[in-house]
Short mmCIF file of C-alpha atoms in Angstrom, two decimals:
data_model
loop_
_atom_site.label_atom_id
_atom_site.label_comp_id
_atom_site.label_asym_id
_atom_site.label_seq_id
_atom_site.Cartn_x
_atom_site.Cartn_y
_atom_site.Cartn_z
CA UNK A 16 19.68 -15.34 135.60
CA UNK A 17 19.91 -18.06 132.96
CA UNK A 18 18.87 -21.64 133.57
CA UNK A 19 21.26 -23.97 135.35
CA UNK A 20 20.73 -27.72 135.12
CA UNK A 21 21.57 -29.85 138.11
CA UNK A 22 22.91 -33.04 136.56
CA UNK A 23 22.73 -35.38 139.51
CA UNK A 24 19.38 -37.11 140.07
CA UNK A 25 18.63 -37.33 143.78
CA UNK A 26 17.12 -40.39 145.50
CA UNK A 27 13.44 -40.16 146.37
CA UNK A 28 12.10 -41.34 149.70
CA UNK A 29 8.36 -41.04 150.20
CA UNK A 30 7.68 -41.32 153.91
CA UNK A 31 4.60 -41.91 156.01
CA UNK A 32 2.05 -42.83 153.31
CA UNK A 33 1.31 -45.34 150.59
CA UNK A 34 0.53 -42.58 148.13
CA UNK A 35 -1.95 -42.15 145.32
CA UNK A 36 -1.43 -43.64 141.86
CA UNK A 37 -0.94 -41.28 138.93
CA UNK A 38 -4.04 -42.49 137.09
CA UNK A 39 -6.12 -41.30 140.05
CA UNK A 40 -4.31 -38.04 140.89
CA UNK A 41 -4.00 -36.97 137.24
CA UNK A 42 -7.24 -38.41 135.87
CA UNK A 43 -8.10 -35.24 133.89
CA UNK A 44 -4.57 -34.91 132.51
CA UNK A 45 -4.82 -38.42 131.09
CA UNK A 46 -8.25 -37.63 129.61
CA UNK A 47 -7.20 -34.36 127.97
CA UNK A 48 -3.58 -35.22 127.06
CA UNK A 49 -2.35 -31.59 126.89
CA UNK A 50 0.55 -31.03 124.50
CA UNK A 51 1.41 -27.32 124.82
CA UNK A 52 1.82 -25.53 128.15
CA UNK A 53 2.25 -21.84 128.86
CA UNK A 54 3.85 -20.85 132.16
CA UNK A 55 2.14 -17.68 133.36
CA UNK A 56 4.17 -14.95 135.11
CA UNK A 57 5.08 -16.07 138.59
CA UNK A 58 2.89 -14.77 141.42
CA UNK A 59 5.40 -13.71 144.07
CA UNK A 60 3.63 -13.07 147.38
CA UNK A 61 6.73 -13.34 149.56
CA UNK A 62 7.72 -10.36 151.65
CA UNK A 63 10.87 -8.30 151.28
CA UNK A 64 12.73 -6.44 154.01
CA UNK A 65 12.38 -2.67 154.34
CA UNK A 66 15.47 -1.11 152.73
CA UNK A 67 17.23 0.23 155.82
CA UNK A 68 20.70 -1.28 155.55
CA UNK A 69 23.01 -2.81 152.95
CA UNK A 70 22.20 -6.25 154.36
CA UNK A 71 18.51 -5.65 153.62
CA UNK A 72 19.35 -4.80 150.02
CA UNK A 73 21.52 -7.91 149.63
CA UNK A 74 18.82 -10.11 151.16
CA UNK A 75 16.11 -8.75 148.87
CA UNK A 76 18.33 -9.14 145.81
CA UNK A 77 18.98 -12.77 146.77
CA UNK A 78 15.25 -13.48 146.96
CA UNK A 79 14.67 -11.75 143.62
CA UNK A 80 17.27 -13.94 141.91
CA UNK A 81 15.96 -17.15 143.45
CA UNK A 82 12.40 -16.21 142.49
CA UNK A 83 13.49 -15.69 138.90
CA UNK A 84 15.24 -19.07 139.02
CA UNK A 85 12.00 -20.67 140.18
CA UNK A 86 10.24 -19.39 137.08
CA UNK A 87 13.03 -20.06 134.58
CA UNK A 88 13.62 -23.68 135.62
CA UNK A 89 9.96 -24.71 135.60
CA UNK A 90 10.06 -25.50 131.88
CA UNK A 91 12.90 -28.05 132.08
CA UNK A 92 10.98 -30.89 133.78
CA UNK A 93 7.96 -30.26 131.53
CA UNK A 94 10.06 -30.55 128.38
CA UNK A 95 11.76 -33.63 129.82
CA UNK A 96 8.30 -35.16 130.29
CA UNK A 97 7.38 -34.62 126.63
CA UNK A 98 5.45 -31.33 126.69
CA UNK A 99 5.97 -28.38 124.40
CA UNK A 100 6.50 -25.27 126.54
CA UNK A 101 6.47 -21.71 125.24
CA UNK A 102 9.98 -20.25 125.44
CA UNK A 103 10.87 -17.25 127.63
CA UNK A 104 10.60 -14.70 124.82
CA UNK A 105 7.23 -15.94 123.57
CA UNK A 106 5.95 -16.16 127.15
CA UNK A 107 7.09 -12.60 127.86
CA UNK A 108 5.39 -11.31 124.71
CA UNK A 109 2.17 -13.11 125.59
CA UNK A 110 2.23 -11.77 129.15
CA UNK A 111 2.85 -8.22 127.85
CA UNK A 112 -0.24 -8.33 125.64
CA UNK A 113 -2.52 -9.97 128.23
CA UNK A 114 -5.16 -7.57 129.57
CA UNK A 115 -6.59 -9.93 132.19
CA UNK A 116 -5.24 -10.01 135.71
CA UNK A 117 -3.61 -13.08 137.20
CA UNK A 118 -6.75 -13.74 139.22
CA UNK A 119 -8.90 -13.57 136.09
CA UNK A 120 -6.63 -16.00 134.27
CA UNK A 121 -7.01 -18.42 137.15
CA UNK A 122 -10.80 -18.13 137.32
CA UNK A 123 -12.30 -16.78 134.09
CA UNK A 124 -12.71 -18.38 130.68
CA UNK A 125 -9.31 -18.90 129.00
CA UNK A 126 -10.47 -20.96 126.02
CA UNK A 127 -9.05 -18.26 123.71
CA UNK A 128 -5.58 -19.50 124.65
CA UNK A 129 -6.43 -22.73 122.88
CA UNK A 130 -8.53 -21.42 119.99
CA UNK A 131 -6.16 -18.56 119.09
CA UNK A 132 -2.75 -19.80 120.27
CA UNK A 133 -2.99 -23.58 120.44
CA UNK A 134 -2.16 -23.67 124.17
CA UNK A 135 -3.70 -26.62 126.00
CA UNK A 136 -2.95 -25.69 129.61
CA UNK A 137 -1.59 -22.81 131.68
CA UNK A 138 0.73 -23.41 134.62
CA UNK A 139 0.43 -20.98 137.53
CA UNK A 140 3.18 -20.87 140.16
CA UNK A 141 2.70 -18.95 143.40
CA UNK A 142 5.58 -18.31 145.76
CA UNK A 143 3.89 -17.75 149.11
CA UNK A 144 6.84 -17.13 151.39
CA UNK A 145 10.51 -17.56 152.23
CA UNK A 146 11.83 -18.35 155.70
CA UNK A 147 15.11 -19.50 157.17
CA UNK A 148 17.00 -20.73 160.19
CA UNK A 149 20.76 -20.54 160.79
CA UNK A 150 21.14 -23.91 158.98
CA UNK A 151 18.25 -24.05 156.49
CA UNK A 152 16.36 -22.22 153.76
CA UNK A 153 12.63 -22.71 153.31
CA UNK A 154 9.98 -21.80 150.72
CA UNK A 155 6.27 -22.51 150.29
CA UNK A 156 5.30 -22.91 146.63
CA UNK A 157 1.94 -23.65 144.98
CA UNK A 158 1.50 -25.12 141.49
CA UNK A 159 -1.77 -25.09 139.54
CA UNK A 160 -2.21 -26.44 135.99
CA UNK A 161 -5.43 -25.23 134.37
CA UNK A 162 -6.93 -26.61 131.16
CA UNK A 163 -7.77 -24.12 128.43
CA UNK A 164 -10.32 -26.61 127.04
CA UNK A 165 -12.50 -27.07 130.12
CA UNK A 166 -11.17 -24.42 132.51
CA UNK A 167 -10.68 -27.12 135.14
CA UNK A 168 -7.66 -27.41 137.41
CA UNK A 169 -6.01 -30.63 136.27
CA UNK A 170 -3.18 -30.40 138.79
CA UNK A 171 -2.84 -28.64 142.14
CA UNK A 172 0.14 -29.03 144.48
CA UNK A 173 1.32 -27.11 147.53
CA UNK A 174 4.81 -27.96 148.75
CA UNK A 175 6.75 -26.69 151.73
CA UNK A 176 10.35 -27.08 150.62
CA UNK A 177 13.42 -26.80 152.82
CA UNK A 178 17.13 -27.18 152.30
CA UNK A 179 19.25 -28.26 155.25
CA UNK A 180 22.79 -26.87 155.10
CA UNK A 181 25.95 -28.78 155.79
CA UNK A 182 27.96 -27.38 158.68
CA UNK A 183 31.59 -27.66 159.75
CA UNK A 184 32.77 -28.73 163.20
CA UNK A 185 32.10 -25.21 164.49
CA UNK A 186 28.50 -25.25 163.25
CA UNK A 187 29.11 -22.82 160.37
CA UNK A 188 27.27 -23.49 157.07
CA UNK A 189 29.37 -25.44 154.57
CA UNK A 190 28.20 -25.32 150.92
CA UNK A 191 28.15 -28.29 148.57
CA UNK A 192 30.42 -28.31 145.54
CA UNK A 193 27.51 -27.90 143.13
CA UNK A 194 26.45 -24.75 145.02
CA UNK A 195 29.95 -23.33 144.86
CA UNK A 196 30.05 -24.01 141.11
CA UNK A 197 26.70 -22.25 140.66
CA UNK A 198 27.82 -19.20 142.64
CA UNK A 199 31.04 -18.98 140.63
CA UNK A 200 29.32 -19.42 137.27
CA UNK A 201 26.66 -16.77 137.86
CA UNK A 202 28.60 -14.43 140.10
CA UNK A 203 26.26 -14.66 143.06
CA UNK A 204 26.78 -15.36 146.74
CA UNK A 205 26.43 -18.84 148.23
CA UNK A 206 23.17 -18.08 150.00
CA UNK A 207 21.58 -17.16 146.68
CA UNK A 208 23.00 -20.30 145.07
CA UNK A 209 21.48 -22.44 147.82
CA UNK A 210 18.07 -20.81 147.43
CA UNK A 211 18.27 -21.37 143.67
CA UNK A 212 19.12 -25.00 144.33
CA UNK A 213 16.08 -25.33 146.55
CA UNK A 214 13.54 -24.00 144.04
CA UNK A 215 15.03 -25.88 141.09
CA UNK A 216 14.90 -29.23 142.89
CA UNK A 217 11.32 -28.47 143.95
CA UNK A 218 10.36 -27.81 140.32
CA UNK A 219 11.92 -31.10 139.29
CA UNK A 220 10.03 -33.18 141.82
CA UNK A 221 6.65 -31.50 141.35
CA UNK A 222 6.58 -31.16 137.57
CA UNK A 223 8.36 -34.36 136.57
CA UNK A 224 5.59 -36.18 138.42
CA UNK A 225 3.08 -35.17 135.73
CA UNK A 226 2.04 -37.89 133.25
CA UNK A 227 4.17 -38.13 130.12
CA UNK A 228 3.24 -35.65 127.40
CA UNK A 229 2.47 -36.47 123.79
CA UNK A 230 6.10 -36.08 122.72
CA UNK A 231 7.18 -38.72 125.21
CA UNK A 232 6.88 -42.46 124.66
CA UNK A 233 5.81 -43.01 128.26
CA UNK A 234 5.35 -46.60 129.39
CA UNK A 235 2.59 -49.03 130.19
CA UNK A 236 3.09 -48.97 133.96
CA UNK A 237 3.27 -45.20 134.42
CA UNK A 238 -0.40 -44.88 135.41
CA UNK A 239 0.18 -47.27 138.32
CA UNK A 240 3.24 -45.52 139.73
CA UNK A 241 2.74 -43.90 143.14
CA UNK A 242 2.64 -40.11 142.92
CA UNK A 243 3.39 -37.46 145.51
CA UNK A 244 0.43 -36.10 147.55
CA UNK A 245 -1.30 -32.82 146.77
CA UNK A 246 0.24 -31.33 149.93
CA UNK A 247 3.69 -32.41 151.00
CA UNK A 248 6.97 -31.33 152.52
CA UNK A 249 10.18 -31.63 150.51
CA UNK A 250 13.43 -31.73 152.46
CA UNK A 251 16.87 -31.53 150.84
CA UNK A 252 19.21 -33.13 153.32
CA UNK A 253 22.72 -31.78 154.02
CA UNK A 254 24.26 -34.41 151.71
CA UNK A 255 21.93 -33.43 148.83
CA UNK A 256 19.44 -36.30 149.16
CA UNK A 257 15.72 -35.59 148.97
CA UNK A 258 12.93 -36.74 151.27
CA UNK A 259 9.21 -36.22 150.64
CA UNK A 260 6.80 -36.31 153.58
CA UNK A 261 3.04 -36.02 153.44
CA UNK A 262 1.82 -32.76 154.94
CA UNK A 263 -0.70 -32.73 157.77
CA UNK A 264 -2.85 -30.46 155.57
CA UNK A 265 -3.67 -33.36 153.28
#
């Protein structure tokens, strides 16, 4: 599925904590000032249903599409923030020639990415699980940005994201207009569109929080802006608004 940009910026409400300033949370990012980021193949650890019925097949296909959307829309907020991100074709070619496992890339020396390819950092995204209720979709996603210069993790975030569905007077789910447009444009069902909405908004809030890259002008007060916690819950309300709440894990 191709990228789909959600054009409406949602209000941010950070609840239950004062928060940590960017200059503290992203101290190593500010020191290294990475310019080029490679997004490694997504690590999908979520379970699929055994293929017993047509409904199982439809459900699994929906998760596959939303997972692909999670990967494809991760570059948008990075580019918006002033980073150069390898395009899908270049990323696919690099992944195809990589002989190391995902675990090795996360833990072993990856300085060759900088010396041979000019990549400053590698972004790893792990989709841990999907869950749902009759009126919500949920996903747990982990983001790790690793420097190719030092090998250090310069960003680590775990977010439990959920999307609350609008319902009609009978309690049946009622999609938003933007979700209906997405489903029509890409020929998918509304449940898939809503899952895609969930992961794309999560990418926006996690990755736009990074300090401005070298291609961005940034501003003098950015370092003092309150950032999201390392562990937090992201809730998309039925009207499309977004609420961030510190997780008890933090």
